[in-house]
mmCIF file with all atom_site columns, C-alpha atoms in Angstrom:
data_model
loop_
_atom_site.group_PDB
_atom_site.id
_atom_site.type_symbol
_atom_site.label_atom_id
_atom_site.label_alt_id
_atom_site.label_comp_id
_atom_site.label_asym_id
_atom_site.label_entity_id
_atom_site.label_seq_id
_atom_site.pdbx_PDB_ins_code
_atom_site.Cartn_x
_atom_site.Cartn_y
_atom_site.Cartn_z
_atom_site.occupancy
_atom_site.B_iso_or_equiv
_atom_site.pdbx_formal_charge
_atom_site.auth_seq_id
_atom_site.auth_comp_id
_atom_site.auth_asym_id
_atom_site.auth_atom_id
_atom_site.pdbx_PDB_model_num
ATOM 1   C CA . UNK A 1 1   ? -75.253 -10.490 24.096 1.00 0.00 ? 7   UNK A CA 1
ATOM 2   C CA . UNK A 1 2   ? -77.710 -8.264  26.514 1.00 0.00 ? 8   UNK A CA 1
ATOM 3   C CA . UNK A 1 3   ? -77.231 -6.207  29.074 1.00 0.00 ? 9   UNK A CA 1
ATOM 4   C CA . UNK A 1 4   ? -77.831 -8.352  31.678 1.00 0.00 ? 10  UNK A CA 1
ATOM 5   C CA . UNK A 1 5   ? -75.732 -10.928 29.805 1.00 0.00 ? 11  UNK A CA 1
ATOM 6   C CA . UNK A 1 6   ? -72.546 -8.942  29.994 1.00 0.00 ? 12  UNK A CA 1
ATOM 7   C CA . UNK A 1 7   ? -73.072 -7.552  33.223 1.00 0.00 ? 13  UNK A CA 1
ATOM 8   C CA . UNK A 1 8   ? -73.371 -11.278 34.273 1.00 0.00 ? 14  UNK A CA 1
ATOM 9   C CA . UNK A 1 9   ? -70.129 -12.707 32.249 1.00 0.00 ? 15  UNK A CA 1
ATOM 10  C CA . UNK A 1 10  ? -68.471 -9.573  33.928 1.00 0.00 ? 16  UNK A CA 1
ATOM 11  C CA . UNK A 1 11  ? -69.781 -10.590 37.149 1.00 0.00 ? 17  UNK A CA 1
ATOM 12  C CA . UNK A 1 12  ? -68.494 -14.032 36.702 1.00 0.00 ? 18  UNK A CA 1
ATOM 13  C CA . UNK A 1 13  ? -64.812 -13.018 35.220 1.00 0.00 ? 19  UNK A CA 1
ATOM 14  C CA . UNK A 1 14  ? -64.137 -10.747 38.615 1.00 0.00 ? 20  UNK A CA 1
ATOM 15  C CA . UNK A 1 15  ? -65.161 -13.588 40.791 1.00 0.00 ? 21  UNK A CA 1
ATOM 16  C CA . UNK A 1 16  ? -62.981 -15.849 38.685 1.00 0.00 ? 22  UNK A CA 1
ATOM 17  C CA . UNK A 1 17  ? -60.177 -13.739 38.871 1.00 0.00 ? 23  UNK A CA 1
ATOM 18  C CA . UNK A 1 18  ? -60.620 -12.728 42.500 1.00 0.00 ? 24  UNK A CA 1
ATOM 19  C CA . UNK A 1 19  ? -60.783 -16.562 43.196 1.00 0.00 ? 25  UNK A CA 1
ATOM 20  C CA . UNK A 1 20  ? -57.414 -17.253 42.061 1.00 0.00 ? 26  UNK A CA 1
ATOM 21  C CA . UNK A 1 21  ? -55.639 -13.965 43.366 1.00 0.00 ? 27  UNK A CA 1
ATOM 22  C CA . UNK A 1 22  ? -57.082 -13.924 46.406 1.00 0.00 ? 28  UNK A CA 1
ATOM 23  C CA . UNK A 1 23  ? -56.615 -17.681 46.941 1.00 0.00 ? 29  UNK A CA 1
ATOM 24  C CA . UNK A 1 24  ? -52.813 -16.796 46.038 1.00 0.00 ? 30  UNK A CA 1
ATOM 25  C CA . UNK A 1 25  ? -52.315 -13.763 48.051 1.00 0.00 ? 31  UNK A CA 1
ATOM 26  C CA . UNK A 1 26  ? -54.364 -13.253 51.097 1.00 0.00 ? 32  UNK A CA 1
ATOM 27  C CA . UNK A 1 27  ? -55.163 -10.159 51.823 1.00 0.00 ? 33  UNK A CA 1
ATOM 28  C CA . UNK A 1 28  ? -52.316 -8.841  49.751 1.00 0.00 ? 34  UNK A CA 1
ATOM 29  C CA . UNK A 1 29  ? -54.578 -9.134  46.802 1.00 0.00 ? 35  UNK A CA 1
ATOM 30  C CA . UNK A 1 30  ? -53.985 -6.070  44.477 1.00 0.00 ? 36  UNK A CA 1
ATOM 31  C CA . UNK A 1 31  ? -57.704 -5.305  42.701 1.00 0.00 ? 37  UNK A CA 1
ATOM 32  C CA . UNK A 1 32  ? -55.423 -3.967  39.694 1.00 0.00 ? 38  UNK A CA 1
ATOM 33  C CA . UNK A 1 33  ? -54.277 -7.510  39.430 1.00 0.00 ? 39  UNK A CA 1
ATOM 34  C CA . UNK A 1 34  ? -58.104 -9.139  39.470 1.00 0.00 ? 40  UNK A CA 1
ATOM 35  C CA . UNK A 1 35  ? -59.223 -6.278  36.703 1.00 0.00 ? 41  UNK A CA 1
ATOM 36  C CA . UNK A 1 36  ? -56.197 -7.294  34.711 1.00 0.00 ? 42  UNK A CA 1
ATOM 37  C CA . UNK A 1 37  ? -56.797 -10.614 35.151 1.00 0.00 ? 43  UNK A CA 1
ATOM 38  C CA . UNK A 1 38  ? -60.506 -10.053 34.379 1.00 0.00 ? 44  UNK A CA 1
ATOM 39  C CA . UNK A 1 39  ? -59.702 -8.070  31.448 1.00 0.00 ? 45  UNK A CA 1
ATOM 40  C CA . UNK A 1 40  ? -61.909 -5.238  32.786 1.00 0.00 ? 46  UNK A CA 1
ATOM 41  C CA . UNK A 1 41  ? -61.420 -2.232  34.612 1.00 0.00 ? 47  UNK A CA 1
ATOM 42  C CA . UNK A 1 42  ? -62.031 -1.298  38.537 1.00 0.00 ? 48  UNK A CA 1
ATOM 43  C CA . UNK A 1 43  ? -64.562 0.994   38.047 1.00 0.00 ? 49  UNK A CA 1
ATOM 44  C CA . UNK A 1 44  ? -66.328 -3.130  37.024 1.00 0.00 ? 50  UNK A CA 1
ATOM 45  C CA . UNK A 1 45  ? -66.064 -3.799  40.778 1.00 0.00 ? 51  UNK A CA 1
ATOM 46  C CA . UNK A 1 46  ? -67.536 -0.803  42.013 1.00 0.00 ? 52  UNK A CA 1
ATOM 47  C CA . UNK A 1 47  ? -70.259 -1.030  40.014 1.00 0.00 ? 53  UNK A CA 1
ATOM 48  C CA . UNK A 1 48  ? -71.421 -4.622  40.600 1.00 0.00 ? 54  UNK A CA 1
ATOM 49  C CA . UNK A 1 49  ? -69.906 -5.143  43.681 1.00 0.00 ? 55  UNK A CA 1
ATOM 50  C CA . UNK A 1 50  ? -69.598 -1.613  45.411 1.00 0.00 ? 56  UNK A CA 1
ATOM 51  C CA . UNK A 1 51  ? -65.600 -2.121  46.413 1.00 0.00 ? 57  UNK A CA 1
ATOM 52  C CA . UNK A 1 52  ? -63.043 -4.449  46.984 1.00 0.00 ? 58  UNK A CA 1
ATOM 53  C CA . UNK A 1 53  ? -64.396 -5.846  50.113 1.00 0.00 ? 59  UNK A CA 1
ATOM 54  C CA . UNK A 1 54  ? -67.429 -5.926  48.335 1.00 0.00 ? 60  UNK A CA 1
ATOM 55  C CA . UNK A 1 55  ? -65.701 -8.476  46.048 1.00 0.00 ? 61  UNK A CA 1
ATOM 56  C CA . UNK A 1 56  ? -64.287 -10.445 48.148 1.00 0.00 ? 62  UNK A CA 1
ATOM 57  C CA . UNK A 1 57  ? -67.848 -11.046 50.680 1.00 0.00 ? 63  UNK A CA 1
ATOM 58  C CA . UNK A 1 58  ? -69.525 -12.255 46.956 1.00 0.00 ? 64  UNK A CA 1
ATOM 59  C CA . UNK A 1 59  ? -66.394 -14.803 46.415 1.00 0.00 ? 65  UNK A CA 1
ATOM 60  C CA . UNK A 1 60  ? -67.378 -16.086 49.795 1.00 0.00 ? 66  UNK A CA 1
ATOM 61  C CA . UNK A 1 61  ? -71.063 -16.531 48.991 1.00 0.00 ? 67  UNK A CA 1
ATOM 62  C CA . UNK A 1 62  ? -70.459 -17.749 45.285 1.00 0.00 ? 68  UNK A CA 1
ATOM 63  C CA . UNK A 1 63  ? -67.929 -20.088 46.729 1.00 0.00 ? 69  UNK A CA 1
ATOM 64  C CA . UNK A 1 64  ? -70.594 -21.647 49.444 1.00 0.00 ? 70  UNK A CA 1
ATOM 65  C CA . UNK A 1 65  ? -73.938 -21.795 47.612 1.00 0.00 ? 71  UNK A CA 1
ATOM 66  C CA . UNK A 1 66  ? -73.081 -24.810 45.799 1.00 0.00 ? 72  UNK A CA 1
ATOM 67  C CA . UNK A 1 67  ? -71.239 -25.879 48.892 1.00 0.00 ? 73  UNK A CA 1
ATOM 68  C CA . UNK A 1 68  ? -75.221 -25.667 50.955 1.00 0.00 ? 74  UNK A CA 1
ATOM 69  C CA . UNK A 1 69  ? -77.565 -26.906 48.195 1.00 0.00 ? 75  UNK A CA 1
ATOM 70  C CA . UNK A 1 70  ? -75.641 -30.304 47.727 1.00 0.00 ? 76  UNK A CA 1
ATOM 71  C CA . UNK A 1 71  ? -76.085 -30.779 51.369 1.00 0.00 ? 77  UNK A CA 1
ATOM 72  C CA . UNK A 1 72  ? -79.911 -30.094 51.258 1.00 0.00 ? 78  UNK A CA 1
ATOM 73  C CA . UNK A 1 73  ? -79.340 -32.279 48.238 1.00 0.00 ? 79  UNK A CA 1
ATOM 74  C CA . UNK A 1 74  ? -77.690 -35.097 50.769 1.00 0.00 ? 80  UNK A CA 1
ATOM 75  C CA . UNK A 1 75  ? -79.974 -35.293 53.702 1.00 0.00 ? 81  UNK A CA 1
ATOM 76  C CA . UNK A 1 76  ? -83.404 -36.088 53.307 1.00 0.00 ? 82  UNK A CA 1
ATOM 77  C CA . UNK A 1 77  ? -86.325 -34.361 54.712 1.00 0.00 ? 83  UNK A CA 1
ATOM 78  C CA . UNK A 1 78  ? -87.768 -37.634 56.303 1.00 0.00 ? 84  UNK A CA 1
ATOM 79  C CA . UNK A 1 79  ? -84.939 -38.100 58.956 1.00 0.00 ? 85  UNK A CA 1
ATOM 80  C CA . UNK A 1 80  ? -84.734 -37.436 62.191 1.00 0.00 ? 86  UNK A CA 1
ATOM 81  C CA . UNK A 1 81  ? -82.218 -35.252 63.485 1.00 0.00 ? 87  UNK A CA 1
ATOM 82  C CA . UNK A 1 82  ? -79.892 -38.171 64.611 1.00 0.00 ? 88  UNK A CA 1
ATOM 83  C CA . UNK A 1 83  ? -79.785 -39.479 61.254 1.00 0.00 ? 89  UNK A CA 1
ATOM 84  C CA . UNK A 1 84  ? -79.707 -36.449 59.675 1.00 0.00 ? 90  UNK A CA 1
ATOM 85  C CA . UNK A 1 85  ? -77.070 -34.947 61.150 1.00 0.00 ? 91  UNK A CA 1
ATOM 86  C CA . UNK A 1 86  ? -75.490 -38.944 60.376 1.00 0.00 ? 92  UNK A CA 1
ATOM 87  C CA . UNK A 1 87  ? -75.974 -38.154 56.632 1.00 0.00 ? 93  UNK A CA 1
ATOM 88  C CA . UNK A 1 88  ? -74.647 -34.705 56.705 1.00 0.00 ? 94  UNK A CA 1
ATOM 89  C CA . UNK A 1 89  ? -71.300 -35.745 58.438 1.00 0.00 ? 95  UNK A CA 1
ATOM 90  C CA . UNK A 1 90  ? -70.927 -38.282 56.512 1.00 0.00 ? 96  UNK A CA 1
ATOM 91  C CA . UNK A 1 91  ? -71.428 -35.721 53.562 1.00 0.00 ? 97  UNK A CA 1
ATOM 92  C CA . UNK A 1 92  ? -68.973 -33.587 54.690 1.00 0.00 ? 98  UNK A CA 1
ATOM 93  C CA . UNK A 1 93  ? -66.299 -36.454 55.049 1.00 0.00 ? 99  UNK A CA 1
ATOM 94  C CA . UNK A 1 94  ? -66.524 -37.557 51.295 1.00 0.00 ? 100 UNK A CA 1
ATOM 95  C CA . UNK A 1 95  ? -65.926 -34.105 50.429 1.00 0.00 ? 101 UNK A CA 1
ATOM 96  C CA . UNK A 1 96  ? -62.781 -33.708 52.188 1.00 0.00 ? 102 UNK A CA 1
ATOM 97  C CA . UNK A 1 97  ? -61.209 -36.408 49.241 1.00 0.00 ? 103 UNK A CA 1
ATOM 98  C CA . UNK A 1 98  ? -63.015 -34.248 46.236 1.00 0.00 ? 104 UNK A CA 1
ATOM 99  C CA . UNK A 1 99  ? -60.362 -32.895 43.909 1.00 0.00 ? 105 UNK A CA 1
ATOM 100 C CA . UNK A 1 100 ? -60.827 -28.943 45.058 1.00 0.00 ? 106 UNK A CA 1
ATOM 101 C CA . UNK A 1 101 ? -60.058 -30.071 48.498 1.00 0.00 ? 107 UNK A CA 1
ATOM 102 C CA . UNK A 1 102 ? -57.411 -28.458 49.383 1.00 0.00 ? 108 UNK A CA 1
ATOM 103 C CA . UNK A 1 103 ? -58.397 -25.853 47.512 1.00 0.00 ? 109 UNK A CA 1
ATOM 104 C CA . UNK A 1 104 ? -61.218 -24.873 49.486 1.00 0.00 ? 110 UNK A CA 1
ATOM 105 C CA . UNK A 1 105 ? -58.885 -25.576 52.371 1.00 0.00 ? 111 UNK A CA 1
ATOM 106 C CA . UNK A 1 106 ? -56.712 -22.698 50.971 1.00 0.00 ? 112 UNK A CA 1
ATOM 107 C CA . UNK A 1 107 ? -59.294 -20.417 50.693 1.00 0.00 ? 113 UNK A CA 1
ATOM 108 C CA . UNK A 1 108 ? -60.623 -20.903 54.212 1.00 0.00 ? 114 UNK A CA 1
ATOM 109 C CA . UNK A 1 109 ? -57.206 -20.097 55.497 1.00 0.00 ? 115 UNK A CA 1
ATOM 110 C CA . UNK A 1 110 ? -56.329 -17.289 53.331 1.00 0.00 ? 116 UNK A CA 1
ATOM 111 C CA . UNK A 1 111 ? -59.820 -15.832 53.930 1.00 0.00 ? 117 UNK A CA 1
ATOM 112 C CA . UNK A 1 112 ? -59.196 -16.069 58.096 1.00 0.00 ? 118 UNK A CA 1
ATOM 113 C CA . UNK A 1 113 ? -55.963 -14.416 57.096 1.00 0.00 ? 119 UNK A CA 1
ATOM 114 C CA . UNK A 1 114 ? -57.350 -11.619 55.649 1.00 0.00 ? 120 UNK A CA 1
ATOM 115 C CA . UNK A 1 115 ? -60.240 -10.968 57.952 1.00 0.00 ? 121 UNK A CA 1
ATOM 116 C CA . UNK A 1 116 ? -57.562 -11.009 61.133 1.00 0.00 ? 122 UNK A CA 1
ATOM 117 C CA . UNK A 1 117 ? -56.058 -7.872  59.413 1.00 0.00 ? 123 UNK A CA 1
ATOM 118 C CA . UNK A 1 118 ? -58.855 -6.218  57.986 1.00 0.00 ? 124 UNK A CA 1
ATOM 119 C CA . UNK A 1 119 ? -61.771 -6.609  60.993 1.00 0.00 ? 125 UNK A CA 1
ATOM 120 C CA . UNK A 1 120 ? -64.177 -4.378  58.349 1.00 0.00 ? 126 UNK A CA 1
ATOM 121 C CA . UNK A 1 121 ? -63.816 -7.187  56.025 1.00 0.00 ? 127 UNK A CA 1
ATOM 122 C CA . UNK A 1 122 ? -63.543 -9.673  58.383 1.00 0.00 ? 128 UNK A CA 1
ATOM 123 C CA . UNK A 1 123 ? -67.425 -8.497  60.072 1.00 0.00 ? 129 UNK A CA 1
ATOM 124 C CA . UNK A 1 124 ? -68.915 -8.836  56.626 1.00 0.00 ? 130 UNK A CA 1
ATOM 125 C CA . UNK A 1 125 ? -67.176 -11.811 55.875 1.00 0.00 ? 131 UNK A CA 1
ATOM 126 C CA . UNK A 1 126 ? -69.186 -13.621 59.303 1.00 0.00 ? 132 UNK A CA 1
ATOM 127 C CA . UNK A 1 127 ? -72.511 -11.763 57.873 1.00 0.00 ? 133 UNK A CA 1
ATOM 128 C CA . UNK A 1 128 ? -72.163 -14.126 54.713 1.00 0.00 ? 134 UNK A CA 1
ATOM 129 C CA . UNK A 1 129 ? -70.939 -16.805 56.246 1.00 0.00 ? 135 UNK A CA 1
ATOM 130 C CA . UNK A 1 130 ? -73.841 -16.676 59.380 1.00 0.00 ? 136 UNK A CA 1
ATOM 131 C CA . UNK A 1 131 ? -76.426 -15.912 55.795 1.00 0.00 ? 137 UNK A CA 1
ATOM 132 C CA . UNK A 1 132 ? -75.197 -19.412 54.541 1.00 0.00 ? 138 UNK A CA 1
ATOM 133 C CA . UNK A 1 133 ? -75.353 -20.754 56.949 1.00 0.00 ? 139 UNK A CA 1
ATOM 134 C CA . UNK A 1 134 ? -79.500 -20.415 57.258 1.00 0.00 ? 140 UNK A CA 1
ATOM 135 C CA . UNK A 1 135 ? -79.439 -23.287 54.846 1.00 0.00 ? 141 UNK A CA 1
ATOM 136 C CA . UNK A 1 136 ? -77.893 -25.765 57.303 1.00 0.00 ? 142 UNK A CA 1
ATOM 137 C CA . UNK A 1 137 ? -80.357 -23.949 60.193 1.00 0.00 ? 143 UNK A CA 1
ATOM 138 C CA . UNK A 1 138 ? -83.335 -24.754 58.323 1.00 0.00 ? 144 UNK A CA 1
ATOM 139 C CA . UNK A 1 139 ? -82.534 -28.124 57.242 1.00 0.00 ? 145 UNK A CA 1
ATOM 140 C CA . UNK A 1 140 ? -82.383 -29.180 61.073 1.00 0.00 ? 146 UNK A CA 1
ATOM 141 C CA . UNK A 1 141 ? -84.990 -27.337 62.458 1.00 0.00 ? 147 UNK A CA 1
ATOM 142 C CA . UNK A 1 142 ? -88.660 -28.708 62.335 1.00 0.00 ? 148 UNK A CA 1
ATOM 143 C CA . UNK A 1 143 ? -86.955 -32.092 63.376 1.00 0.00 ? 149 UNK A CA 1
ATOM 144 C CA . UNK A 1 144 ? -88.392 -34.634 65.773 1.00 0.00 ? 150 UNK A CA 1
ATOM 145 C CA . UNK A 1 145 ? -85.737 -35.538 68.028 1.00 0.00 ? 151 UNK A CA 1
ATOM 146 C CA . UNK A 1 146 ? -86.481 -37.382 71.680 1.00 0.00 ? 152 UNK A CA 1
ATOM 147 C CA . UNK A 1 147 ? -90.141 -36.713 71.050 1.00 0.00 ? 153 UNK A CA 1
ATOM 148 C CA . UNK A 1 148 ? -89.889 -32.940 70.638 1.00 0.00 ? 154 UNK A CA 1
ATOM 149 C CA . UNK A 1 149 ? -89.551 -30.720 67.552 1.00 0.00 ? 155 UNK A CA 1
ATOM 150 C CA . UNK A 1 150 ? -86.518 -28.862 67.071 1.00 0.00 ? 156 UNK A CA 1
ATOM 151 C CA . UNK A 1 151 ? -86.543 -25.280 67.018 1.00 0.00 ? 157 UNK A CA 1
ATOM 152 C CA . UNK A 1 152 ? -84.598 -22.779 64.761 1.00 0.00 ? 158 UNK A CA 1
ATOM 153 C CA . UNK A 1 153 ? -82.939 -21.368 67.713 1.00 0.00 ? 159 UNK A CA 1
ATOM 154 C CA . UNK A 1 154 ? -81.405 -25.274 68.902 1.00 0.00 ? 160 UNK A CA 1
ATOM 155 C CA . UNK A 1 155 ? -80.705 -25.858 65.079 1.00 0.00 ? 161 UNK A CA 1
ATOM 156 C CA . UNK A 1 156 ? -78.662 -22.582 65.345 1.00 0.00 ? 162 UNK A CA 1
ATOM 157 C CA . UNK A 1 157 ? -76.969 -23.912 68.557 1.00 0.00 ? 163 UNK A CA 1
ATOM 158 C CA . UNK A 1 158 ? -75.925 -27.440 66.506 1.00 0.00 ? 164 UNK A CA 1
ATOM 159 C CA . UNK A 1 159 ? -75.109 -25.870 63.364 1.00 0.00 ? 165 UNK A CA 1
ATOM 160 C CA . UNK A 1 160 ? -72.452 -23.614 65.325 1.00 0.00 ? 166 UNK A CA 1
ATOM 161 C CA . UNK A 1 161 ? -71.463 -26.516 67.121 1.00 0.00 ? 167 UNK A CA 1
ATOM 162 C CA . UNK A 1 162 ? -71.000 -29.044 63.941 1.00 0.00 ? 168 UNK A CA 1
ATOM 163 C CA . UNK A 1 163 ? -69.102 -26.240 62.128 1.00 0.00 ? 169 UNK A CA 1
ATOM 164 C CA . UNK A 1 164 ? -66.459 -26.102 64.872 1.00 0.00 ? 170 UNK A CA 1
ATOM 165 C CA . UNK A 1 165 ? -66.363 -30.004 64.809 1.00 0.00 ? 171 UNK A CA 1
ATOM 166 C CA . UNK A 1 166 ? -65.882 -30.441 60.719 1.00 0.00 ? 172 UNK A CA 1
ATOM 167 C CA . UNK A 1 167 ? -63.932 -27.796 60.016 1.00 0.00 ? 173 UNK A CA 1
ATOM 168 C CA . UNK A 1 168 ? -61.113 -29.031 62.656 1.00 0.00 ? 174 UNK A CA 1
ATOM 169 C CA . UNK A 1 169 ? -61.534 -32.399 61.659 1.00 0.00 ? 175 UNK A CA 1
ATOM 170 C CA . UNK A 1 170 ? -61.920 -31.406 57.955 1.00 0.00 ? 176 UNK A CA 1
ATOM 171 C CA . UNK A 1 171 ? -58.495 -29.860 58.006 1.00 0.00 ? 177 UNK A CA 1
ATOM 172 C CA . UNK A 1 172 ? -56.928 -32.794 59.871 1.00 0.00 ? 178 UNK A CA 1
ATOM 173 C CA . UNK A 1 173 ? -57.843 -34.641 57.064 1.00 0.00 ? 179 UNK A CA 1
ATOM 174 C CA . UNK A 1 174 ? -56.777 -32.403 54.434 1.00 0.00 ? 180 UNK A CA 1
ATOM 175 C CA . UNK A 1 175 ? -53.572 -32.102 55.752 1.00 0.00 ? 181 UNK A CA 1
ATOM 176 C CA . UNK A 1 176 ? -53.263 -35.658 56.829 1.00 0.00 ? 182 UNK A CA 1
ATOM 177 C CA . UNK A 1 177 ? -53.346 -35.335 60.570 1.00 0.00 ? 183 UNK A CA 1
ATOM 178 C CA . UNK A 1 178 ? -56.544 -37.300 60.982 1.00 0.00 ? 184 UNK A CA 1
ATOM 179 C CA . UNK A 1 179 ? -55.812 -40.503 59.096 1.00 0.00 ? 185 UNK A CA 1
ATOM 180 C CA . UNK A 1 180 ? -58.749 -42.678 60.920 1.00 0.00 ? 186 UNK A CA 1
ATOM 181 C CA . UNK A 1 181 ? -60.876 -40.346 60.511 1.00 0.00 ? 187 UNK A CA 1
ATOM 182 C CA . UNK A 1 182 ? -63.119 -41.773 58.040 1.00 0.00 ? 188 UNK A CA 1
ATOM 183 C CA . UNK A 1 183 ? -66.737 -41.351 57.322 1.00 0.00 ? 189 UNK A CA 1
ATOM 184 C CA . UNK A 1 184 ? -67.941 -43.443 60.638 1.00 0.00 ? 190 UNK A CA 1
ATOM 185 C CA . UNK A 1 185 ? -65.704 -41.161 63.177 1.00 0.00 ? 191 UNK A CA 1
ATOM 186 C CA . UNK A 1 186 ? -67.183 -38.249 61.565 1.00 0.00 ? 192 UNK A CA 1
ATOM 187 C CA . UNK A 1 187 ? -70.961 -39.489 61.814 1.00 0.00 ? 193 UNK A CA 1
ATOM 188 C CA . UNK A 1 188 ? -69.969 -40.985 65.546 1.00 0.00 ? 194 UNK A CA 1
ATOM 189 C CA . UNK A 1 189 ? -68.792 -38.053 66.257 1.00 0.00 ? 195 UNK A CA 1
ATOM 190 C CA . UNK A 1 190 ? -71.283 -35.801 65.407 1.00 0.00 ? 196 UNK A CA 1
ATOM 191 C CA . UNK A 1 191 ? -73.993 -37.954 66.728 1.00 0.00 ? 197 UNK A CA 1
ATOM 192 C CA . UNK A 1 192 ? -72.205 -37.193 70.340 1.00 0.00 ? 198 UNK A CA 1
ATOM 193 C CA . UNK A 1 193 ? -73.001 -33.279 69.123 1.00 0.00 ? 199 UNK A CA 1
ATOM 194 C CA . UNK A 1 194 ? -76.675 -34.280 69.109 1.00 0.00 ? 200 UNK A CA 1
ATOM 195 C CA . UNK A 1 195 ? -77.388 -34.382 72.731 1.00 0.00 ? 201 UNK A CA 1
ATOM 196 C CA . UNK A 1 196 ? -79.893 -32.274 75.512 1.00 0.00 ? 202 UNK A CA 1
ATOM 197 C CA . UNK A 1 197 ? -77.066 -29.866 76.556 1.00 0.00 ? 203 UNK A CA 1
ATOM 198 C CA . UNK A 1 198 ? -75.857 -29.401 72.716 1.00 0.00 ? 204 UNK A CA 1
ATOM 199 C CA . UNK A 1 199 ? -79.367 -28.098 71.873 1.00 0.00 ? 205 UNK A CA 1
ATOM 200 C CA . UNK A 1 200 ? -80.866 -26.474 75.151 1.00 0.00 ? 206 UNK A CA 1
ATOM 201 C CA . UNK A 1 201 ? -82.196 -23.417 74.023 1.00 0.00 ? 207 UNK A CA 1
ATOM 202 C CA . UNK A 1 202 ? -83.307 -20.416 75.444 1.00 0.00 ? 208 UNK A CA 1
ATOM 203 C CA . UNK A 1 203 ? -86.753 -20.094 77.529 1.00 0.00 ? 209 UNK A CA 1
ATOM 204 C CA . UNK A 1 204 ? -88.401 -18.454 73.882 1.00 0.00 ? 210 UNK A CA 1
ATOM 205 C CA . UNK A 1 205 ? -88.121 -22.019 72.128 1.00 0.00 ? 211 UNK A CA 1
ATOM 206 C CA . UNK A 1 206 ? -90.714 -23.324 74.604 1.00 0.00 ? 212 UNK A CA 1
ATOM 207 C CA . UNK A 1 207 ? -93.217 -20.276 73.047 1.00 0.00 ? 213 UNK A CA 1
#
């Protein structure tokens, strides 16, 4: 094995093991229990990840890269922003029924958790989520939509505003309190997201 081998498989094992403690715990997660778990040693996490925290932001971006690129994946360059924002919903309804549902689920609560009582963590936890996020922001902007182009900055505006809407609606689901909310509630209801006030800009968009 190389270098960069092992300092991968190391890499992996912490995020691994961080996964399930943290995902357990909250922000009671002892790093002497990930090592252990890992089967390496702390000075491992200061050395590929810089600290704890450090850690715990990676989890967070290891746990949503796959999360973004089957979206891209789902909604095809060709569509408008009505439909795409159709397919993405849509999208993000079938994968409230995928096995690691509530799995996810737990980790997006445990992860608010922890970020209420630690507001450190908590600011670098937005800074990975808002970096993620850029994927979504991308994959709306450039557009057409009412016979203009979208802009980044109204692509920003919708992404914030369809994150609010699935994630409420994704943990109705999860925790069956939305039980008619199937894949055409989600798409009719972000369609209503996809209006002129949802994705008035500022006066720079017009430049």
């Amino acid at each position: 094995m190389t270098r960069a081998e092992a300092k991968e498989r190391n890499r992996r094992a912490l995020l691994d093991a961080a996964f399930a403690v943290v995902s357990r715990d909250g922000y009671r997660a002892r790093l002497e229990e990930i090592v252990e778990r890992a089967e390496l040693t702390t000075g491992a996490v200061y050395s590929l990840f810089g600290s704890k925290n450090g850690l715990i932001v990676a989890l967070v971006a290891d746990h949503l890269r796959p999360y973004y690129e089957e979206i891209e994946q789902a909604v095809p360059t060709g569509l408008d922003l009505v439909d795409a924002v159709d397919a993405f919903a849509r999208h993000y309804r079938r994968g409230c029924d995928a096995p690691d549902a509530r799995a996810g689920l737990s980790l997006q609560i445990t992860l608010l958790d922890m970020a209420l009582h630690d507001p450190e963590l908590g600011a670098q936890l937005a800074t990975s989520v808002r970096a993620q996020e850029s994927h979504l922001v991308a994959l709306f902007a450039g557009r057409s939509h009412n016979g203009s182009i979208v802009t980044p900055r109204q692509a920003q505006r919708l992404t914030t505003a369809l994150r609010a809407l699935f994630v409420g609606l994704g943990q109705g689901v999860t925790l069956g309190l939305a039980p008619d909310a199937d894949e055409q509630y989600f798409a009719d209801t972000a369609r209503a997201l996809v209006s002129e006030l949802s994705l008035v800009g500022s006066d720079a968009d017009a430049s």
